[in-house]
Coordinates of N, CA, C and O in Angstrom, one line a residue:
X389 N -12.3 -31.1 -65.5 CA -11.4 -30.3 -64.6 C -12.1 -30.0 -63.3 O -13.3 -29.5 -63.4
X390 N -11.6 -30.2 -62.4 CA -12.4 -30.4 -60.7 C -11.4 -28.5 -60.2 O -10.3 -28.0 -60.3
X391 N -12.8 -28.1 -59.7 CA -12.7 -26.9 -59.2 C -11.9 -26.7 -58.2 O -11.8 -27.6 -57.4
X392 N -11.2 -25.4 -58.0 CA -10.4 -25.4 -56.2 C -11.5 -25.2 -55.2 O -12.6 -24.7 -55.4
X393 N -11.1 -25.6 -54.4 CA -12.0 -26.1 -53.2 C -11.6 -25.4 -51.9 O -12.5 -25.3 -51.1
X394 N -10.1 -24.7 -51.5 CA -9.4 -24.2 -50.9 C -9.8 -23.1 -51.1 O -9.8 -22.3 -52.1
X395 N -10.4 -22.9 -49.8 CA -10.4 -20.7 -49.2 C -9.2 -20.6 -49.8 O -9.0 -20.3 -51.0
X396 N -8.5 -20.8 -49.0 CA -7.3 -19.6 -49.2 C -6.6 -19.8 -50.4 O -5.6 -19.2 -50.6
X397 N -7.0 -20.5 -51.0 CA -6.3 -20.9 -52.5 C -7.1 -19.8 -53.4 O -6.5 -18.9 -54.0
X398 N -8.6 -19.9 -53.4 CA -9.7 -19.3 -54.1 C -9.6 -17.8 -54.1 O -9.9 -17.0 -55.0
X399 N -8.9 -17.4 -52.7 CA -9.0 -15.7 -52.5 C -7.9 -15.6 -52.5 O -7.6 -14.9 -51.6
X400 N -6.9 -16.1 -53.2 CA -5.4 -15.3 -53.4 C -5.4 -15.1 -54.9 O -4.8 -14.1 -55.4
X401 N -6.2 -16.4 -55.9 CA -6.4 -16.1 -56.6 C -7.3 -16.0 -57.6 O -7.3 -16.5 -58.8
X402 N -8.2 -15.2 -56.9 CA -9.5 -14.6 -57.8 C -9.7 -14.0 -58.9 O -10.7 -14.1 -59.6
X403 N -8.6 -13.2 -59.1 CA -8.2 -12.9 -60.6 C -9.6 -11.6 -61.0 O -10.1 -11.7 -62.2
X404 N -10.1 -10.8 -60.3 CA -11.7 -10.6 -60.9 C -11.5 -9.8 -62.2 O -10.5 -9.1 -62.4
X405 N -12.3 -10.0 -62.9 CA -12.4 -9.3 -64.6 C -13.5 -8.8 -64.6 O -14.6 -9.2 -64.4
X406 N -13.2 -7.7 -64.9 CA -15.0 -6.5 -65.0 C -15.3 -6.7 -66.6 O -14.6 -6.3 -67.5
X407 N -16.8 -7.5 -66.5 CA -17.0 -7.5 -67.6 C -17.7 -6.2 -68.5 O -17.9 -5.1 -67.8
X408 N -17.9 -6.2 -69.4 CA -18.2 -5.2 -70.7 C -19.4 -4.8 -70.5 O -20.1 -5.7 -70.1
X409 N -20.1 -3.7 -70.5 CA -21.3 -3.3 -70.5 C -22.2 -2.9 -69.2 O -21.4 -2.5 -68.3
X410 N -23.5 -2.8 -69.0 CA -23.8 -2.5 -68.0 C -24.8 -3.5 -67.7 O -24.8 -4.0 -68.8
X411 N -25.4 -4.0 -67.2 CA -26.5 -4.8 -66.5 C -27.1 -4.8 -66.1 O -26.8 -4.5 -64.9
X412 N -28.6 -5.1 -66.3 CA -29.9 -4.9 -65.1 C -30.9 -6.5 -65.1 O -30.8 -7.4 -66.0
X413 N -31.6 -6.6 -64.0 CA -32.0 -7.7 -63.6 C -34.0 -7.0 -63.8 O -34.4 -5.9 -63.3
X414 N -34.7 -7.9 -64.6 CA -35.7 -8.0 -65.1 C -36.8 -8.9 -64.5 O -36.3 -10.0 -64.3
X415 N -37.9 -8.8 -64.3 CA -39.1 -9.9 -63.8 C -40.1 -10.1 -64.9 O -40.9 -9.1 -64.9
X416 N -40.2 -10.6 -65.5 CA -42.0 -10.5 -66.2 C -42.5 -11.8 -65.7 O -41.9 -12.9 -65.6
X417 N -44.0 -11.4 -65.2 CA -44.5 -12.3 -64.8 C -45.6 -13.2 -65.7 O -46.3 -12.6 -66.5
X418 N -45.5 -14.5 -65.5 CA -46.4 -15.5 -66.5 C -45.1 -16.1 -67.6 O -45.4 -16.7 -68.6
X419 N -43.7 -15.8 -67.3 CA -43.0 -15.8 -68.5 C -42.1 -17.2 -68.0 O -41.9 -17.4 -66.9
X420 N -41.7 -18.1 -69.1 CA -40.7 -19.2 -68.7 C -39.6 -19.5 -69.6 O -39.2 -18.9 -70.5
X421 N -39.5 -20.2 -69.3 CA -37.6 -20.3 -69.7 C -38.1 -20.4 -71.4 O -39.1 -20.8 -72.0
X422 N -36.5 -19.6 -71.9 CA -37.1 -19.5 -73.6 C -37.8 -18.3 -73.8 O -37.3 -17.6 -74.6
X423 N -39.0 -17.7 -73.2 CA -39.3 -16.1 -73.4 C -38.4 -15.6 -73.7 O -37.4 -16.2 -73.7
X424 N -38.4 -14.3 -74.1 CA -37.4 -13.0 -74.4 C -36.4 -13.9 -74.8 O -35.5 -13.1 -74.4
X425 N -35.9 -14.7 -75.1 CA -34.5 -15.7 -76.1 C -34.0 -14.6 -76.5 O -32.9 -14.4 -76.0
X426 N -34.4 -13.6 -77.3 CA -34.1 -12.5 -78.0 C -33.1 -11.7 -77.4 O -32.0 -11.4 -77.9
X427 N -33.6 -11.4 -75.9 CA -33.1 -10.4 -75.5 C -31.8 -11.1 -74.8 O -31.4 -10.7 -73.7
X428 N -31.1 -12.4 -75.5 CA -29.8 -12.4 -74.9 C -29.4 -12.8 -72.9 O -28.4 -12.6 -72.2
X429 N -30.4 -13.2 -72.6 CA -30.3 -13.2 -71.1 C -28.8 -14.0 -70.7 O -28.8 -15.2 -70.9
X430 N -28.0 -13.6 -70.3 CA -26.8 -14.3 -69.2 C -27.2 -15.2 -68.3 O -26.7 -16.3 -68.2
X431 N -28.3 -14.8 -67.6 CA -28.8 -15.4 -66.9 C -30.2 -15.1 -66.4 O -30.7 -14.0 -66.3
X432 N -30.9 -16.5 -65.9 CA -31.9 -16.7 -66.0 C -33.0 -17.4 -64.0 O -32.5 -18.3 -63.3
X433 N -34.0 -16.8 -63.7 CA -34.2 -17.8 -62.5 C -35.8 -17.3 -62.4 O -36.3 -16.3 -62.6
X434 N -36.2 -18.6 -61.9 CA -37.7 -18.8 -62.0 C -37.9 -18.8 -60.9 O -37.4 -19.7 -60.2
X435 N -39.2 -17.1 -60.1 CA -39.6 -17.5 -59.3 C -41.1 -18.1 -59.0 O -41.7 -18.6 -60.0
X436 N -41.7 -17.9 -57.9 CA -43.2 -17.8 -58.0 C -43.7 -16.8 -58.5 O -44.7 -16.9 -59.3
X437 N -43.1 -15.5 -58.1 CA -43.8 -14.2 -59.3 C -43.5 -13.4 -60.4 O -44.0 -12.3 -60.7
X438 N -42.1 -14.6 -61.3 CA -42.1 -14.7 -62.4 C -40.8 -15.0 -62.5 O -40.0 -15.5 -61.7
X439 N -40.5 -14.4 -64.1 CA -39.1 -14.9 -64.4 C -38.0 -13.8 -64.7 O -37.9 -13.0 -65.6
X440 N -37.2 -14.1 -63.6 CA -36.1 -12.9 -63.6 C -35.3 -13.2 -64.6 O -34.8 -14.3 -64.6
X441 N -34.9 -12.4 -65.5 CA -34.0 -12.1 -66.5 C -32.5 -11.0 -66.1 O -32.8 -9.9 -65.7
X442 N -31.6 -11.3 -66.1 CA -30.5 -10.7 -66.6 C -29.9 -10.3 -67.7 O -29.1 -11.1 -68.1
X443 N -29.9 -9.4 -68.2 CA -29.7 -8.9 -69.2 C -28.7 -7.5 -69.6 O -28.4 -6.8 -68.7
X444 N -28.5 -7.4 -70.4 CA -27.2 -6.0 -71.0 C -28.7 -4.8 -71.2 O -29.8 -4.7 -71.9
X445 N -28.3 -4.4 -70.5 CA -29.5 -2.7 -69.7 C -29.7 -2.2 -71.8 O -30.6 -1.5 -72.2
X446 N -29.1 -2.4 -72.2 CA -29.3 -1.5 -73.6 C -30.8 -3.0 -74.3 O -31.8 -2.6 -74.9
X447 N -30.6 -4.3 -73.9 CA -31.3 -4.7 -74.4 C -32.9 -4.8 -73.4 O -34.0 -5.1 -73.9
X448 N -32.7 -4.4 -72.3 CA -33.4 -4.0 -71.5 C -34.4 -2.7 -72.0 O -35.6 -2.5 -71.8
X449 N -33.3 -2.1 -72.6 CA -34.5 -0.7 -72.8 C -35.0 -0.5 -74.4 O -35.9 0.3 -74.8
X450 N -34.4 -1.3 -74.9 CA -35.5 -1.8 -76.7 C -36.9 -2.4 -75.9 O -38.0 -1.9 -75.9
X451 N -36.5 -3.4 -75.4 CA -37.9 -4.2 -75.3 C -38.4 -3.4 -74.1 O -39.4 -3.9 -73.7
X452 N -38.1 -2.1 -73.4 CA -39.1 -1.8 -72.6 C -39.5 -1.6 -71.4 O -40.3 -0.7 -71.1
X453 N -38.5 -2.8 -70.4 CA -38.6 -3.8 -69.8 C -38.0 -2.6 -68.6 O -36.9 -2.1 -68.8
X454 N -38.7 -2.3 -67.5 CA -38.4 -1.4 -66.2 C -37.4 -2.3 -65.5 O -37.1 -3.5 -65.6
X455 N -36.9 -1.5 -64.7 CA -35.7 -2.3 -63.9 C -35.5 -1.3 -62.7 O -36.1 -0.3 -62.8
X456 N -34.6 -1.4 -61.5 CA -34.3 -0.4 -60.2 C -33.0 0.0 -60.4 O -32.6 1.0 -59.7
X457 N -32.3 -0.6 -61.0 CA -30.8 -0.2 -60.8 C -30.3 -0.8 -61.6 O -30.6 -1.9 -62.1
X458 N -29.3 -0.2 -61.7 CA -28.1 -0.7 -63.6 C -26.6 -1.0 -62.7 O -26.1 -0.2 -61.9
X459 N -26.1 -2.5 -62.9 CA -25.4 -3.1 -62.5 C -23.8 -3.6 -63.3 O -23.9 -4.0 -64.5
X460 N -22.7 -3.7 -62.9 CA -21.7 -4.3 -63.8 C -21.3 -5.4 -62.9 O -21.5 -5.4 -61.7
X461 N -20.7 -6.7 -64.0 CA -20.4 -8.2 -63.8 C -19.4 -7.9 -63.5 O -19.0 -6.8 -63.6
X462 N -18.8 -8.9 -63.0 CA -17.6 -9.0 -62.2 C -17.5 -10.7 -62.4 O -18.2 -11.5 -61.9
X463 N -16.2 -10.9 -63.4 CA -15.9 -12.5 -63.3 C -14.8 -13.0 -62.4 O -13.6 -12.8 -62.7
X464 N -15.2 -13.8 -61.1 CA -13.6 -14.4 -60.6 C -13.2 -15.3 -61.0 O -13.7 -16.4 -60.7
X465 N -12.2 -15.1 -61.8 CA -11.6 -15.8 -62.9 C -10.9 -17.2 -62.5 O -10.6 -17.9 -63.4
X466 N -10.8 -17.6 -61.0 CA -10.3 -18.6 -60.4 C -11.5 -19.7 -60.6 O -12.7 -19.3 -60.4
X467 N -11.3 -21.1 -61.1 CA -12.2 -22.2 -61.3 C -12.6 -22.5 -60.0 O -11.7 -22.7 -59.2
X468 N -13.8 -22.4 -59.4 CA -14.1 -22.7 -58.2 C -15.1 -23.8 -58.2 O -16.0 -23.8 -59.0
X469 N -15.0 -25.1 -57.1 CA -15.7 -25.6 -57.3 C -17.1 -25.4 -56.7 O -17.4 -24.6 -55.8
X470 N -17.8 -26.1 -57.1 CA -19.6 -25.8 -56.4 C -19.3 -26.4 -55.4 O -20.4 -26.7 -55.1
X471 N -18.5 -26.9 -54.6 CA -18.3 -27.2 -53.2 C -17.7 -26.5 -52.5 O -17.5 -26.9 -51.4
X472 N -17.2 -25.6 -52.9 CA -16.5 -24.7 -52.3 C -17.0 -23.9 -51.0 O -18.1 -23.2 -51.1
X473 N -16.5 -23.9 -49.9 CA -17.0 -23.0 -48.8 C -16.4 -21.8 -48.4 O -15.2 -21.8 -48.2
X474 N -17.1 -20.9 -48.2 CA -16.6 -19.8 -47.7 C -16.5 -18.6 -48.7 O -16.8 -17.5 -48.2
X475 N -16.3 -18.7 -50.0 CA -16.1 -17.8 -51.1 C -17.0 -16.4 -51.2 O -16.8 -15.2 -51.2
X476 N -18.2 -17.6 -51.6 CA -19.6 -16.5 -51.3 C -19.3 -15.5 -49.9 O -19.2 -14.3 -50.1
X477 N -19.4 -16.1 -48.5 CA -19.5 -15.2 -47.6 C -18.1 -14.2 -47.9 O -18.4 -13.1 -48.2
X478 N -16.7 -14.4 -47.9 CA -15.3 -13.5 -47.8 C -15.9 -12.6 -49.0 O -16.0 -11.4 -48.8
X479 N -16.3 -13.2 -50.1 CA -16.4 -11.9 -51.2 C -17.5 -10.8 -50.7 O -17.4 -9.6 -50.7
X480 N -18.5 -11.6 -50.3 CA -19.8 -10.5 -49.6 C -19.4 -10.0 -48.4 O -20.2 -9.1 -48.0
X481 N -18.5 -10.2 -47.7 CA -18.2 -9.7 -46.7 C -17.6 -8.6 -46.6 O -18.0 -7.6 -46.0
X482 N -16.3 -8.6 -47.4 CA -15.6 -7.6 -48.0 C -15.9 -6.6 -48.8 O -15.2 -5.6 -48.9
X483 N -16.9 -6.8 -49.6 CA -17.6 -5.8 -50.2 C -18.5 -5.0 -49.3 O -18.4 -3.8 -49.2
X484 N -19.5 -6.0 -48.7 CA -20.5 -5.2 -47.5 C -19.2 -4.2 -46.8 O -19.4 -3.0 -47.1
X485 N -18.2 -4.4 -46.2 CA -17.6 -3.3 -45.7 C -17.1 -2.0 -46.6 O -16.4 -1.1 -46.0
X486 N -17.3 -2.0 -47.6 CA -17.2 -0.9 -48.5 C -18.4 -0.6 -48.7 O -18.5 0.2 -49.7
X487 N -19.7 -0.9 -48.0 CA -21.4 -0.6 -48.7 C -21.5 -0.5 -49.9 O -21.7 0.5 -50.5
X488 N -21.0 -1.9 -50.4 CA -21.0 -2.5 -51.6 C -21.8 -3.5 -51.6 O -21.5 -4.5 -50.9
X489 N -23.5 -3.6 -52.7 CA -24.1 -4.7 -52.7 C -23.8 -5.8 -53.1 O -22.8 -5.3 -53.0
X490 N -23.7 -6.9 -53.5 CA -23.2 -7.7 -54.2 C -24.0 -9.3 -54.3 O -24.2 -10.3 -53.6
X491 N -24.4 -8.9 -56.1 CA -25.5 -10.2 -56.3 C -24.5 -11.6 -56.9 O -23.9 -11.7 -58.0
X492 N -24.5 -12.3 -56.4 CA -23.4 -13.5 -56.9 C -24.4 -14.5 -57.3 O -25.4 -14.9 -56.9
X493 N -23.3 -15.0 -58.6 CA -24.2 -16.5 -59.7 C -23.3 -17.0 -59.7 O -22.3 -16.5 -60.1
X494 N -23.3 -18.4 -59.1 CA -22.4 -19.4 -59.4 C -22.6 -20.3 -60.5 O -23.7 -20.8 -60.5
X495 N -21.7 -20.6 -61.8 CA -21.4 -21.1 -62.7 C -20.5 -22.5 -62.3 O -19.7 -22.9 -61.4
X496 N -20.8 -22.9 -63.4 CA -19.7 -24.1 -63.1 C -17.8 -24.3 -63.2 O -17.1 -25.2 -62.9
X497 N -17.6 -22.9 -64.0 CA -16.4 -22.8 -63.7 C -15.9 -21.4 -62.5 O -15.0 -21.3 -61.7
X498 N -16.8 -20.6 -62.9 CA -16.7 -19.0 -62.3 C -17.9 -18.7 -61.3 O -19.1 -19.0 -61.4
X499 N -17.2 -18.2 -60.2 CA -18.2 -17.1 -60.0 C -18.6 -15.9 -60.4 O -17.6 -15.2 -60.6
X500 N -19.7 -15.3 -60.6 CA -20.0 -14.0 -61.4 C -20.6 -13.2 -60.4 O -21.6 -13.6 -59.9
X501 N -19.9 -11.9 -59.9 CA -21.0 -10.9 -59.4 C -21.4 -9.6 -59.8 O -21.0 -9.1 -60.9
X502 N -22.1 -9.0 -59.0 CA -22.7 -7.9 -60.0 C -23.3 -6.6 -58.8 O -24.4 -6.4 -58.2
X503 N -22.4 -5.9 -58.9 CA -22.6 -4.6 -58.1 C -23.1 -3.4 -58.9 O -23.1 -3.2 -60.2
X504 N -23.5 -2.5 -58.0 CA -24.0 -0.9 -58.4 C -22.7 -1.1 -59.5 O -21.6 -1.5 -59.3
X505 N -23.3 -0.5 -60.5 CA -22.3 0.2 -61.8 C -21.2 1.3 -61.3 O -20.0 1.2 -61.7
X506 N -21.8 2.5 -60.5 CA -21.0 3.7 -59.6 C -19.8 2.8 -58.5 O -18.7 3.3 -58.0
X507 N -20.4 1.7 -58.4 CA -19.3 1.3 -57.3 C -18.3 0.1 -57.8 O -17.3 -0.3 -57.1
X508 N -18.5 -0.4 -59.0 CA -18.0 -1.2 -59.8 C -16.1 -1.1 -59.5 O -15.6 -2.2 -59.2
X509 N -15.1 0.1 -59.7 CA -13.8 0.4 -59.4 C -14.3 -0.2 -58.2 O -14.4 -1.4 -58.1
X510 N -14.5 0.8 -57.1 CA -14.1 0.0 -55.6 C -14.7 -1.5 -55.2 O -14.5 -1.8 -54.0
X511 N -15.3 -2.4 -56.1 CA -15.5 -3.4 -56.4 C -13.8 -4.5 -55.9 O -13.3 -5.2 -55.0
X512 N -13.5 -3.8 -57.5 CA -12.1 -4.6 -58.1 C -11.5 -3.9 -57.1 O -11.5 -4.8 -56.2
X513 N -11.1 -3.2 -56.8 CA -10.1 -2.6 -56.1 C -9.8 -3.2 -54.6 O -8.7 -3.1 -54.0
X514 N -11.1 -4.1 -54.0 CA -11.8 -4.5 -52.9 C -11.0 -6.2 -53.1 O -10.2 -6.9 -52.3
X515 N -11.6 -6.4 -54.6 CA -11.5 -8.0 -54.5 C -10.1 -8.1 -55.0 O -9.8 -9.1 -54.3
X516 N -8.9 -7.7 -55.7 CA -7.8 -7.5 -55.8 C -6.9 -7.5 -54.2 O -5.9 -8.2 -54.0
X517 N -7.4 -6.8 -53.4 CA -6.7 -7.1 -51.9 C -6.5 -8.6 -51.4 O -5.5 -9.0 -50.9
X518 N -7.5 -9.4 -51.8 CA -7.2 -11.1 -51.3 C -6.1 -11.2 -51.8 O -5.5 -11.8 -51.0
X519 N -5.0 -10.8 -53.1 CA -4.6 -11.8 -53.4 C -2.9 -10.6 -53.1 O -1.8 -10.6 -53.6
X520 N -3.3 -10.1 -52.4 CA -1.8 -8.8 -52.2 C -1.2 -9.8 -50.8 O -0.2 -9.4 -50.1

Protein backbone atom coordinates (compact mmCIF):
# COMPACT_ATOMS: atom_id res chain seq x y z
CA UNK A 1 0.00 0.00 0.00
CA UNK A 2 1.88 3.31 -1.30
CA UNK A 3 1.51 6.25 1.16
CA UNK A 4 -0.28 9.80 0.31
CA UNK A 5 2.11 11.94 -0.96
CA UNK A 6 -0.25 15.17 -1.18
CA UNK A 7 0.18 18.15 1.42
CA UNK A 8 -3.03 18.93 1.30
CA UNK A 9 -4.40 15.51 1.17
CA UNK A 10 -2.11 14.56 4.41
CA UNK A 11 -3.26 17.73 6.49
CA UNK A 12 -6.95 17.44 5.93
CA UNK A 13 -6.58 14.17 6.94
CA UNK A 14 -4.41 13.50 9.77
CA UNK A 15 -6.77 11.98 11.88
CA UNK A 16 -4.20 12.40 15.17
CA UNK A 17 -4.81 9.80 18.05
CA UNK A 18 -3.22 10.50 21.49
CA UNK A 19 -1.74 7.51 22.37
CA UNK A 20 -1.98 5.75 25.99
CA UNK A 21 0.45 6.56 28.63
CA UNK A 22 3.19 8.86 29.19
CA UNK A 23 6.69 8.84 27.55
CA UNK A 24 10.17 9.73 28.12
CA UNK A 25 13.29 9.63 25.85
CA UNK A 26 16.46 7.74 27.52
CA UNK A 27 20.44 7.70 26.61
CA UNK A 28 22.77 5.06 28.11
CA UNK A 29 25.95 5.23 26.87
CA UNK A 30 28.10 2.12 25.52
CA UNK A 31 24.61 0.52 24.93
CA UNK A 32 23.29 -1.04 21.26
CA UNK A 33 20.42 -2.22 19.69
CA UNK A 34 18.82 -5.23 21.77
CA UNK A 35 20.01 -3.63 25.38
CA UNK A 36 17.19 -2.90 27.75
CA UNK A 37 14.82 -5.33 25.13
CA UNK A 38 13.13 -5.54 28.45
CA UNK A 39 12.19 -2.25 28.86
CA UNK A 40 9.76 -2.37 25.75
CA UNK A 41 11.44 0.55 23.72
CA UNK A 42 8.87 2.10 20.77
CA UNK A 43 11.66 3.34 19.59
CA UNK A 44 15.09 3.26 19.24
CA UNK A 45 18.34 5.60 17.63
CA UNK A 46 22.00 5.28 17.86
CA UNK A 47 24.09 8.14 18.48
CA UNK A 48 27.81 8.78 18.99
CA UNK A 49 27.07 9.24 22.80
CA UNK A 50 24.90 6.46 22.99
CA UNK A 51 21.68 4.90 22.62
CA UNK A 52 18.54 6.73 22.92
CA UNK A 53 15.63 4.77 24.06
CA UNK A 54 12.01 5.67 24.08
CA UNK A 55 10.16 4.29 26.30
CA UNK A 56 6.58 4.23 28.60
CA UNK A 57 8.16 6.74 31.66
CA UNK A 58 6.71 3.92 34.23
CA UNK A 59 9.27 1.54 32.59
CA UNK A 60 11.73 4.16 32.71
CA UNK A 61 11.48 4.51 36.40
CA UNK A 62 11.82 0.52 37.43
CA UNK A 63 15.06 0.35 35.62
CA UNK A 64 16.19 3.75 36.95
CA UNK A 65 16.92 5.37 34.02
CA UNK A 66 16.96 9.62 34.43
CA UNK A 67 15.24 11.51 31.85
CA UNK A 68 14.25 15.77 31.38
CA UNK A 69 10.80 15.58 30.58
CA UNK A 70 7.74 13.18 30.35
CA UNK A 71 6.18 13.29 27.02
CA UNK A 72 2.73 11.97 25.22
CA UNK A 73 2.57 10.28 21.47
CA UNK A 74 0.53 11.57 19.14
CA UNK A 75 -0.29 9.09 16.00
CA UNK A 76 -1.29 10.74 12.55
CA UNK A 77 -3.37 8.31 11.58
CA UNK A 78 -3.19 9.34 7.79
CA UNK A 79 -0.70 6.68 5.70
CA UNK A 80 2.00 8.99 4.69
CA UNK A 81 4.43 8.23 2.45
CA UNK A 82 8.34 8.59 3.31
CA UNK A 83 8.33 10.88 0.41
CA UNK A 84 6.14 13.05 1.50
CA UNK A 85 7.04 16.86 1.61
CA UNK A 86 6.05 19.33 3.82
CA UNK A 87 4.21 17.37 6.61
CA UNK A 88 7.09 17.42 9.02
CA UNK A 89 7.51 21.30 8.55
CA UNK A 90 3.10 22.25 8.64
CA UNK A 91 2.85 19.94 11.73
CA UNK A 92 6.04 21.73 13.48
CA UNK A 93 5.07 24.82 12.44
CA UNK A 94 1.75 24.85 13.78
CA UNK A 95 2.59 23.60 16.92
CA UNK A 96 5.77 25.95 17.34
CA UNK A 97 2.96 28.71 17.13
CA UNK A 98 1.34 27.37 20.21
CA UNK A 99 5.11 26.97 21.99
CA UNK A 100 4.52 23.57 21.45
CA UNK A 101 7.71 21.32 21.15
CA UNK A 102 7.34 18.65 18.89
CA UNK A 103 9.68 15.45 18.45
CA UNK A 104 8.45 13.52 15.24
CA UNK A 105 9.34 9.61 14.07
CA UNK A 106 8.49 8.67 10.90
CA UNK A 107 7.29 5.11 10.53
CA UNK A 108 6.36 3.54 7.53
CA UNK A 109 2.81 3.87 7.76
CA UNK A 110 2.46 6.85 10.42
CA UNK A 111 3.88 9.63 11.62
CA UNK A 112 4.33 9.70 15.42
CA UNK A 113 4.95 12.74 17.61
CA UNK A 114 5.54 13.52 20.88
CA UNK A 115 5.07 16.68 22.90
CA UNK A 116 5.29 18.02 26.65
CA UNK A 117 2.55 15.76 28.39
CA UNK A 118 0.93 19.40 29.96
CA UNK A 119 0.58 20.51 26.45
CA UNK A 120 -0.63 17.25 24.88
CA UNK A 121 -4.85 18.69 24.65
CA UNK A 122 -3.57 21.85 22.78
CA UNK A 123 -1.52 19.40 20.76
CA UNK A 124 -4.80 17.66 19.24
CA UNK A 125 -6.63 20.58 19.39
CA UNK A 126 -3.87 22.32 17.09
CA UNK A 127 -3.49 19.32 14.69
CA UNK A 128 -7.48 18.75 14.34
CA UNK A 129 -7.61 22.50 12.74
CA UNK A 130 -5.93 21.10 9.29
CA UNK A 131 -8.69 19.12 8.66
CA UNK A 132 -11.81 21.88 9.66
Amino acid sequence: MVGEADLSKLLASLAPHLMDGDFVFCTIQGAKYGDFAELLPIASFREAEGLTLLVAKENADKAGFNYESIFKGITLKVHSSLEAVGLTSAVSSKLAERGISVNVIAAFYHDHIFVQAEKADAALSALNEFSR
